[in-house]
Coordinates of C-alpha atoms in Angstrom, one line a residue:
X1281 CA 136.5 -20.7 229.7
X1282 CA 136.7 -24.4 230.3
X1283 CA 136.7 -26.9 227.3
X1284 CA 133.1 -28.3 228.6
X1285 CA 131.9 -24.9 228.8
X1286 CA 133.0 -23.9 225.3
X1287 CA 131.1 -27.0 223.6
X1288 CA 127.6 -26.0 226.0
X1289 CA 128.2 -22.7 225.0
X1290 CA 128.3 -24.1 221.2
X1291 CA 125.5 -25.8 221.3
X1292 CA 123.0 -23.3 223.1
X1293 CA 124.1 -20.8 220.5
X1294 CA 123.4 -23.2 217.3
X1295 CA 119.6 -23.9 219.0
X1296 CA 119.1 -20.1 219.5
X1297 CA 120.6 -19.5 216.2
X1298 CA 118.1 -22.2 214.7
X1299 CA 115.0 -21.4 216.4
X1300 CA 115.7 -18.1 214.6
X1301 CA 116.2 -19.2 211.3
X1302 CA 114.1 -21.7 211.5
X1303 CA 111.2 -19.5 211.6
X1304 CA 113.0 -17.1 209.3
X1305 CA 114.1 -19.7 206.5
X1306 CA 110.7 -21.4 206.6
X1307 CA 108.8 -18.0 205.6
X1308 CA 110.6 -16.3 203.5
X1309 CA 109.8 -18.3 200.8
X1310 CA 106.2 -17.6 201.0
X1311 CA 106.1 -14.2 201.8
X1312 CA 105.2 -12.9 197.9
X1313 CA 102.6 -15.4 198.0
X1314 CA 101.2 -14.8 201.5
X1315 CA 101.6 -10.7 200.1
X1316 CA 100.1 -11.4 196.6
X1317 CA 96.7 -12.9 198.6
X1318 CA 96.3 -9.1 199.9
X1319 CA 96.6 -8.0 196.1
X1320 CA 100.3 -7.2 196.0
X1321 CA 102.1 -6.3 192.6
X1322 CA 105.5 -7.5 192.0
X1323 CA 106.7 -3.9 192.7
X1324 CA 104.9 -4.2 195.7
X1325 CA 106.4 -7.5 196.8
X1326 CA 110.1 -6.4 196.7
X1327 CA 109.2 -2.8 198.6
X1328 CA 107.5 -5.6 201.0
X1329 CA 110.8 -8.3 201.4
X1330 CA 112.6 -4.3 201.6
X1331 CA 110.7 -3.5 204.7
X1332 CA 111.6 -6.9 206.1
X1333 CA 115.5 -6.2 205.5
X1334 CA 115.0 -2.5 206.6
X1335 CA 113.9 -4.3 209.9
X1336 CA 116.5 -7.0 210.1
X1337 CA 119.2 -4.6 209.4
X1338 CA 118.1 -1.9 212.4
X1339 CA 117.7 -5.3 214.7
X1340 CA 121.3 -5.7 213.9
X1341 CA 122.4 -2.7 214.3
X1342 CA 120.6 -2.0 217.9
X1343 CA 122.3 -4.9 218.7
X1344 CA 125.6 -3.4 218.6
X1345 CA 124.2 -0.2 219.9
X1346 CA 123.0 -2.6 222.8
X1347 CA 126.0 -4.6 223.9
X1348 CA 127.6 -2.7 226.3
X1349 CA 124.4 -1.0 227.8
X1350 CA 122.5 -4.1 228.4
X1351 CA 123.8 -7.5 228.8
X1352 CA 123.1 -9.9 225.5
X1353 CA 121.0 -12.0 227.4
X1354 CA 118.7 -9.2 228.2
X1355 CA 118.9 -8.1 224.9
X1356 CA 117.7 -11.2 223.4
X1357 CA 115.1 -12.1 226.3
X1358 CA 113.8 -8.2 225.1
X1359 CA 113.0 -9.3 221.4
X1360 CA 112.1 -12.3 221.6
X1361 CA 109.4 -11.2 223.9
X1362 CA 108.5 -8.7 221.1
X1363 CA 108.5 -11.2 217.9
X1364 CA 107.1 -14.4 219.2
X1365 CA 103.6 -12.7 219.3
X1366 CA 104.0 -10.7 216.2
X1367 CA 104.8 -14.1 214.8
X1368 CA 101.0 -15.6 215.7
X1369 CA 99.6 -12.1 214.9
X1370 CA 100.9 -12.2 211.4
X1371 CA 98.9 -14.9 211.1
X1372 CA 95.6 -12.9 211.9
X1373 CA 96.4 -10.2 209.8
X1374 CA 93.5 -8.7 207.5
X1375 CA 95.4 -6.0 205.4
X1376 CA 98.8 -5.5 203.6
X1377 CA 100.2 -3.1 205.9
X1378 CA 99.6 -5.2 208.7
X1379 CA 101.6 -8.5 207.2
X1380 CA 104.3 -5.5 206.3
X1381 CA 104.2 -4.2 209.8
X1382 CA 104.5 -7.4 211.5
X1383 CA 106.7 -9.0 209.1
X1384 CA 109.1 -6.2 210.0
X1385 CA 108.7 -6.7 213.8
X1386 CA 109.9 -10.3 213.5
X1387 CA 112.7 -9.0 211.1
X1388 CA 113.9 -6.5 213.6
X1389 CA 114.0 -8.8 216.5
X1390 CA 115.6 -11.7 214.7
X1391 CA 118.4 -9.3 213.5
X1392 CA 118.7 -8.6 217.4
X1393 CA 119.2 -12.3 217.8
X1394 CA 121.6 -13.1 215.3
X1395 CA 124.2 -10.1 216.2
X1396 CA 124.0 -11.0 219.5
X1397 CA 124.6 -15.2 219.1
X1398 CA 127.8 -13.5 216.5
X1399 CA 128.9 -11.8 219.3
X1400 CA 128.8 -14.6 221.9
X1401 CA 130.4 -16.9 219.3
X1402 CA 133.4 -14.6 218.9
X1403 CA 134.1 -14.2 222.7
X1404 CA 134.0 -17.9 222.9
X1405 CA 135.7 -19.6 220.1
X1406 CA 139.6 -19.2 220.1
X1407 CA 141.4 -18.1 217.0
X1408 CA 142.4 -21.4 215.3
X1409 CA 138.5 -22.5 215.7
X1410 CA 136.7 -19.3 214.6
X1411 CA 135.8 -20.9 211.5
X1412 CA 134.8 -24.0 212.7
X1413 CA 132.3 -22.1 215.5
X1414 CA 130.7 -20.0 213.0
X1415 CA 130.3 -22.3 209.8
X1416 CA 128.8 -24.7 212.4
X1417 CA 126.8 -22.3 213.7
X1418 CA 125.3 -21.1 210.1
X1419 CA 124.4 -25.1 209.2
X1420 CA 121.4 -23.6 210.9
X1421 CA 120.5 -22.1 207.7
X1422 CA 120.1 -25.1 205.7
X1423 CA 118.3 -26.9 208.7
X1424 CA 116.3 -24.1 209.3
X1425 CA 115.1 -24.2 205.5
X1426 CA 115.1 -28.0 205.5
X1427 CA 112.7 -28.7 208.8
X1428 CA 111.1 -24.5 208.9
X1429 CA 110.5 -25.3 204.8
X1430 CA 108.7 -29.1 205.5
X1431 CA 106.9 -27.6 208.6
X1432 CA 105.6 -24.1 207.0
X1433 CA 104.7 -26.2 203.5
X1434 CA 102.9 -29.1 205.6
X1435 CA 100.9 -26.6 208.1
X1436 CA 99.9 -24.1 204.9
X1437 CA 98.3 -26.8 202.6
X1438 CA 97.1 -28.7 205.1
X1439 CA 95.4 -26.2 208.0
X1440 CA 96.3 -22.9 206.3
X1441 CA 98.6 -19.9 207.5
X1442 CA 96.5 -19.2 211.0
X1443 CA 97.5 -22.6 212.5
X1444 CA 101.1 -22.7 210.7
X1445 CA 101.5 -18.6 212.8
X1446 CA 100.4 -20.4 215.7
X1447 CA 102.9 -23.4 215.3
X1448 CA 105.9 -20.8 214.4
X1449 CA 105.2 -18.3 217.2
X1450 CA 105.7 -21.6 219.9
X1451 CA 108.9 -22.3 218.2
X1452 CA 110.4 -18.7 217.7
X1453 CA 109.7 -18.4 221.7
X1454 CA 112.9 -20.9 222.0
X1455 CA 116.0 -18.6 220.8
X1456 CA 114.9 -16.3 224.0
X1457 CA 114.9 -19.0 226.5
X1458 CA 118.3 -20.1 225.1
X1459 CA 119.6 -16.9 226.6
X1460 CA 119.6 -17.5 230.1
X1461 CA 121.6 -20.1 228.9
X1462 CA 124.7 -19.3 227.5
X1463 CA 128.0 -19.0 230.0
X1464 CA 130.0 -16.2 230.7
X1465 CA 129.3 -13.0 228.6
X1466 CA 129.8 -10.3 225.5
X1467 CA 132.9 -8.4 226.3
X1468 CA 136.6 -7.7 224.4
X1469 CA 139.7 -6.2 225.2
X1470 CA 138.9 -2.3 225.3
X1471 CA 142.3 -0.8 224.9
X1472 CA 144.5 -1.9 221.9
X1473 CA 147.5 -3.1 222.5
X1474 CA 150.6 -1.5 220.6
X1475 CA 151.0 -1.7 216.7
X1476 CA 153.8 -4.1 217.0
X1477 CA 152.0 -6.3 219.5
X1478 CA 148.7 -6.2 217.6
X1479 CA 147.1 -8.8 215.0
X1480 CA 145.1 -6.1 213.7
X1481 CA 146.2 -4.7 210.3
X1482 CA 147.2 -0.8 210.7
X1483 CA 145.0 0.3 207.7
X1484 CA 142.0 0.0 207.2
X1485 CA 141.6 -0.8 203.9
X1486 CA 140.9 -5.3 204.2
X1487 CA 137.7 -4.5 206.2
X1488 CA 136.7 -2.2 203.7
X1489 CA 137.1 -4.5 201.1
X1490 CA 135.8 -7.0 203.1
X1491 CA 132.0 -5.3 203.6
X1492 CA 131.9 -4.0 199.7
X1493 CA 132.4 -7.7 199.0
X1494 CA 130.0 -8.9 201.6
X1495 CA 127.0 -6.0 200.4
X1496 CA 127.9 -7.1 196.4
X1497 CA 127.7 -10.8 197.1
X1498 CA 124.6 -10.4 199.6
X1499 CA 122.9 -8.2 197.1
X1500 CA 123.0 -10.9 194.2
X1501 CA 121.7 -13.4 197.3
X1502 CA 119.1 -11.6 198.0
X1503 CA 118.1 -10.9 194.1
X1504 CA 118.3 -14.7 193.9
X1505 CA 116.1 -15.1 196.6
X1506 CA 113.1 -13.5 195.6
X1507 CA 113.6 -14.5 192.1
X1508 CA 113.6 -18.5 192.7
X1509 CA 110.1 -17.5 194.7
X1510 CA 108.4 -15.1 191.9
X1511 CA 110.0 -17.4 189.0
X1512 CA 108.7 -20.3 190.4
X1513 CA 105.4 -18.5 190.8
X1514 CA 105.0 -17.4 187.3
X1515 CA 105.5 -21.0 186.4
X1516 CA 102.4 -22.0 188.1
X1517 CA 104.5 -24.0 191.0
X1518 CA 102.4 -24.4 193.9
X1519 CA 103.4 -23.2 197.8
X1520 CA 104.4 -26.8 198.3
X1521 CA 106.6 -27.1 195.6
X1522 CA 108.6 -23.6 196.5
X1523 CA 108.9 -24.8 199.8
X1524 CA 110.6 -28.6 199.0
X1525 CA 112.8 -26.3 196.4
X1526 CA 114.2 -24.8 200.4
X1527 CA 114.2 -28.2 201.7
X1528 CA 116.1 -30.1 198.7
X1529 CA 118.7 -27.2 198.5
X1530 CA 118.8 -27.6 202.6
X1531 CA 119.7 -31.2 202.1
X1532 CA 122.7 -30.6 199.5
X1533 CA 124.6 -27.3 201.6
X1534 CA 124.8 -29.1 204.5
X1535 CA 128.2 -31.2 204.0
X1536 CA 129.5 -28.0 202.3
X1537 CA 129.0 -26.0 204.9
X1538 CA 130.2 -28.3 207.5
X1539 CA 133.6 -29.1 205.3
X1540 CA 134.3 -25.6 204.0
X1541 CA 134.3 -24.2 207.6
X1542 CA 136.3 -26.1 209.2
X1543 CA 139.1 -26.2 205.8
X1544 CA 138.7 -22.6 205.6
X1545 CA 140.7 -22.3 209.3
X1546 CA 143.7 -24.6 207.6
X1547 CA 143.6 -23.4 204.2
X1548 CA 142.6 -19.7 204.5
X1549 CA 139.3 -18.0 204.5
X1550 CA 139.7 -15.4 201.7
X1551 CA 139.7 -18.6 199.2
X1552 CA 136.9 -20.1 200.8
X1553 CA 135.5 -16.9 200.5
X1554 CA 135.8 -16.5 196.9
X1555 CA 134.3 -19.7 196.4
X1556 CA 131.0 -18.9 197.9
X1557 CA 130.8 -15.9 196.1
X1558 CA 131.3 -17.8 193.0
X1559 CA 128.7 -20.1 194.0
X1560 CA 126.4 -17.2 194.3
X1561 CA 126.6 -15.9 191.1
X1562 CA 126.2 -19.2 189.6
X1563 CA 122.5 -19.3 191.2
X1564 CA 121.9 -16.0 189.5
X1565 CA 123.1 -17.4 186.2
X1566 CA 120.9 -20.4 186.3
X1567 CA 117.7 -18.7 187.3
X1568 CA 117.7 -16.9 183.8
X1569 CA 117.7 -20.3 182.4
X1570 CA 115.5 -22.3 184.7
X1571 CA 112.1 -23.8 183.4
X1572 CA 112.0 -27.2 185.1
X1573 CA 111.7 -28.1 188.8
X1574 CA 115.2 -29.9 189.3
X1575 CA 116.8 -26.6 188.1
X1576 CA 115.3 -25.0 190.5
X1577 CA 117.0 -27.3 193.4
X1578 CA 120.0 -26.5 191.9
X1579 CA 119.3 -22.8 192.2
X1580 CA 117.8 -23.3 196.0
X1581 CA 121.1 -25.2 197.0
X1582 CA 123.3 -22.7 195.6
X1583 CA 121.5 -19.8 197.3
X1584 CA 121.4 -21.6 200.5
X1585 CA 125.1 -22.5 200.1
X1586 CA 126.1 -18.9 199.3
X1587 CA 124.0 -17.6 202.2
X1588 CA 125.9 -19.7 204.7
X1589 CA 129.2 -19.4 203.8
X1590 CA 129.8 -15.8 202.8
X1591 CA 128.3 -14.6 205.9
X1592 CA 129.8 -16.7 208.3
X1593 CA 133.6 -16.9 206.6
X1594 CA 133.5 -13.0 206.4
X1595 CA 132.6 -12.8 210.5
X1596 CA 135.6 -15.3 211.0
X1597 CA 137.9 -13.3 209.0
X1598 CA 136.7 -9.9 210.1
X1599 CA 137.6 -11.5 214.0
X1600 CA 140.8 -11.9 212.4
X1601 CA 141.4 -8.3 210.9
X1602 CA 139.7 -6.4 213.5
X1603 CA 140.8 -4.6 216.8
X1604 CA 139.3 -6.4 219.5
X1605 CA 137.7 -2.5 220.9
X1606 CA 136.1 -2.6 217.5
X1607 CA 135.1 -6.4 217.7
X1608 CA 131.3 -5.6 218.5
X1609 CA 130.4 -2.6 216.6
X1610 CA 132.4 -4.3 213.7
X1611 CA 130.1 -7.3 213.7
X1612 CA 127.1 -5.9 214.0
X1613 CA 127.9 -3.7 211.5
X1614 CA 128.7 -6.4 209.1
X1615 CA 125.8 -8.5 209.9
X1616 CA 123.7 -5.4 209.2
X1617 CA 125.8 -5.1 205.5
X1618 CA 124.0 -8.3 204.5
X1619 CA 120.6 -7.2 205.0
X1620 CA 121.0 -3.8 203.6
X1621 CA 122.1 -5.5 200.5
X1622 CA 118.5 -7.0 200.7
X1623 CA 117.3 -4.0 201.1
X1624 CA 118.8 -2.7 197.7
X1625 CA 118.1 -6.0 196.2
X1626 CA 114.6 -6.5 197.0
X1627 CA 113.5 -2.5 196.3
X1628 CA 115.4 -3.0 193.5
X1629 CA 114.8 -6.2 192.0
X1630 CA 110.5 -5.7 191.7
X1631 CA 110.7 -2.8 189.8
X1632 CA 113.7 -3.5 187.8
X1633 CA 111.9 -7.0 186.9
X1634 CA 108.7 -5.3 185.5
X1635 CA 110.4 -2.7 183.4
X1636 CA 114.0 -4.1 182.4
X1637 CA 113.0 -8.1 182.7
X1638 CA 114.5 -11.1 184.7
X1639 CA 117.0 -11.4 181.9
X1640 CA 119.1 -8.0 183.1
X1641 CA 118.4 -8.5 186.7
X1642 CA 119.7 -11.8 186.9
X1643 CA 122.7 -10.7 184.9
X1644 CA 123.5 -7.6 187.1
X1645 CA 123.0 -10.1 190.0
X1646 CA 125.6 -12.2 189.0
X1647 CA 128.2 -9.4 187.7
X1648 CA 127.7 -8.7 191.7
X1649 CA 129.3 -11.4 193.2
X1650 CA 132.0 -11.9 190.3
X1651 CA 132.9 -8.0 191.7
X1652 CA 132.9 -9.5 195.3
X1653 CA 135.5 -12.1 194.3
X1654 CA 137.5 -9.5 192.7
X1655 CA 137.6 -7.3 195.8
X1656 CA 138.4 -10.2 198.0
X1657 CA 141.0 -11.2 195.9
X1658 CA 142.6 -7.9 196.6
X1659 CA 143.0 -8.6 200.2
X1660 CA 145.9 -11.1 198.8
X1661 CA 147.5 -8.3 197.9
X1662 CA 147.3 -6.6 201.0
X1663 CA 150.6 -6.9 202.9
X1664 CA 150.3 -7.4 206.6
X1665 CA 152.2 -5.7 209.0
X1666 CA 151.6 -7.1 212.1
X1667 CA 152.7 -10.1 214.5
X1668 CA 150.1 -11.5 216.3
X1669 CA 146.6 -10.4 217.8
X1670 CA 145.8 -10.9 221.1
X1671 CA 143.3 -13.4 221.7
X1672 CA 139.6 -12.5 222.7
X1673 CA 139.2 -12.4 226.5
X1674 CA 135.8 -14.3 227.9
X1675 CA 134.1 -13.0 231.0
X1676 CA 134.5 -16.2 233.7
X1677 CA 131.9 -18.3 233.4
X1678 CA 128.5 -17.9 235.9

């Protein structure tokens, strides 16, 4: 795949990738408010965000299913066709189950979306550049909660949710269209090559370690998440104010996530890696403590941060580790890690919050991603025994 080709390819994925988050990044914050307007209980709310995760993870996971059956540009024309419209219906909605329902369906597609743009991105990028592809691809997370957080805060106060729906479904049409885009297709080596010719570690044991680290950090992630909302709620902040929290924190990851990236392919991912998770903890830390608005920044950078890089520096090093036959299912299957961590988190986090308090939550939150670190700091130990992997092989262009 040409040079020219590689950098189109780049930037058709990063728009898609966007337009998803975008959408995603900009609700998300508002969702136990838009819920607690239909008389939803704390316990209620995290079953709710649960749903969504259930969703997202299933969309991921279809995704790998998919590949393979399908090509991933029907794939992605398919749910994007389904989710723009459940977008502007969710906007329509009248009772609980149907903002649960429809949340879900946007969920589900956008987790069909984002396996398939981490699928395209690791046929394309070569090895010395995997980190550079995907930690440019997620800055779409803190632009998606900088310009989806403005937009969603701006349309809600000033027109209300129906005409903020309609303004979201237009723009969650994009990521579909960006499809018939993208050059060349999905596809990997299919037959391994011989243990002494391989990249690919002969046990199995670093991609284990990798996906308990990636569920314990995105577990205390996702706990963070819908604290800074309901913490900021219980304060009396107004929807506005939860939503600039996204856009300040937005502002503050992006040169992270733009240096640690591309350092992580010179330096080594697993440090970057333990980093980020350290980062992540720190935001459950400070939300025990948090009573003032500028805290809050603090906690909505450092959740953004942690979002971004754990999930993209564990793709680029699970490229690294895994067979190239196992590439897609692999991927998939660590993209849908991160959401059932949500899962867990969100069920979890309601309840525990009414009956144990935000004190313990937070706590158990944080002793989460300090585990994470720990687990990726085993991977050190972890001696190699191979010689080099053979490099991904992209279908020709079209």
């Amino acid at each position: 795949m040409k040079t020219t080709t590689k950098t189109k390819n780049l930037v058709v994925l990063f728009i898609a990738n966007f337009s998803i988050l975008f959408v995603g990044m900009g609700l998300f914050p508002i969702l136990p408010l838009y819920a607690s307007q239909y008389g939803a209980s704390p316990t209620e709310v995290g079953i709710y965000l649960a749903i969504t995760y259930i969703a997202i993870t299933l969309g991921s996971l279809t995704a790998g299913w998919l590949i393979g059956r399908v090509s991933g540009r029907v794939a992605m024309l398919s749910a994007g066709a389904l989710g723009a419209p459940a977008v502007f219906l969710l906007g329509q909605a009248s009772t609980l189950w149907q903002v649960m329902a429809l949340t879900a369906v946007i969920w589900f597609t956008g987790g069909v979306g984002l396996s398939s743009i981490s699928m395209f991105a690791a046929a394309s990028a070569e090895a010395n550049e995997r980190g550079k592809w995907f930690g440019l691809i997620s800055l779409t997370n803190p632009l998606g909660a900088i310009l989806g957080s403005m937009a969603v805060g701006y349309l809600v106060e000033q027109h209300g949710y129906g005409v903020m729906h309609t303004w979201l479904a237009a723009e969650y049409a994009l990521w579909p269209v960006m499809a018939l885009l993208i050059q060349g297709k999905i596809t990997v080596e299919k037959t391994l090559a011989k243990p002494s010719q391989s990249g690919v570690a002969i046990s199995g044991k670093p991609i284990f370690l990798l996906m308990s680290a990636a569920l314990l950090t995105a577990f205390t992630v996702s706990v963070a998440r819908m604290g800074l909302s309901l913490e900021m709620k219980a304060q009396n902040f107004s929807a506005s104010e939860i939503s600039n929290a996204n856009v300040i924190g937005g502002v503050v990851t992006i040169p992270i996530i733009l240096s640690m990236g591309m350092l992580s392919d010179r330096l080594g991912r697993r440090l970057f890696l333990i980093v980020g998770m350290m980062v992540s903890a720190s935001s459950a830390v400070l939300l025990g403590v948090a009573n003032h608005l500028w805290q809050f920044w603090m906690i909505s950078a450092a959740v953004l941060a942690a979002r971004s890089i754990n999930p993209s520096l564990a793709s680029a090093l699970a490229v690294d580790i895994l067979a190239p036959g196992a590439l897609n299912k692999g991927l998939a299957r660590l993209n849908a890690i991160n959401w059932i961590a949500g899962i867990i988190g969100f069920a979890g986090a309601g309840y525990l919050m009414e009956n144990l308090g935000t004190a313990a939550l937070f706590h158990m939150a944080a002793g989460a991603s300090f585990s994470a670190a720990a687990l990726v700091g085993m991977m050190f130990l972890i001696k190699k025994q191979t010689v080099s992997k053979p490099a991904l092989t992209p279908a020709p262009c079209a």
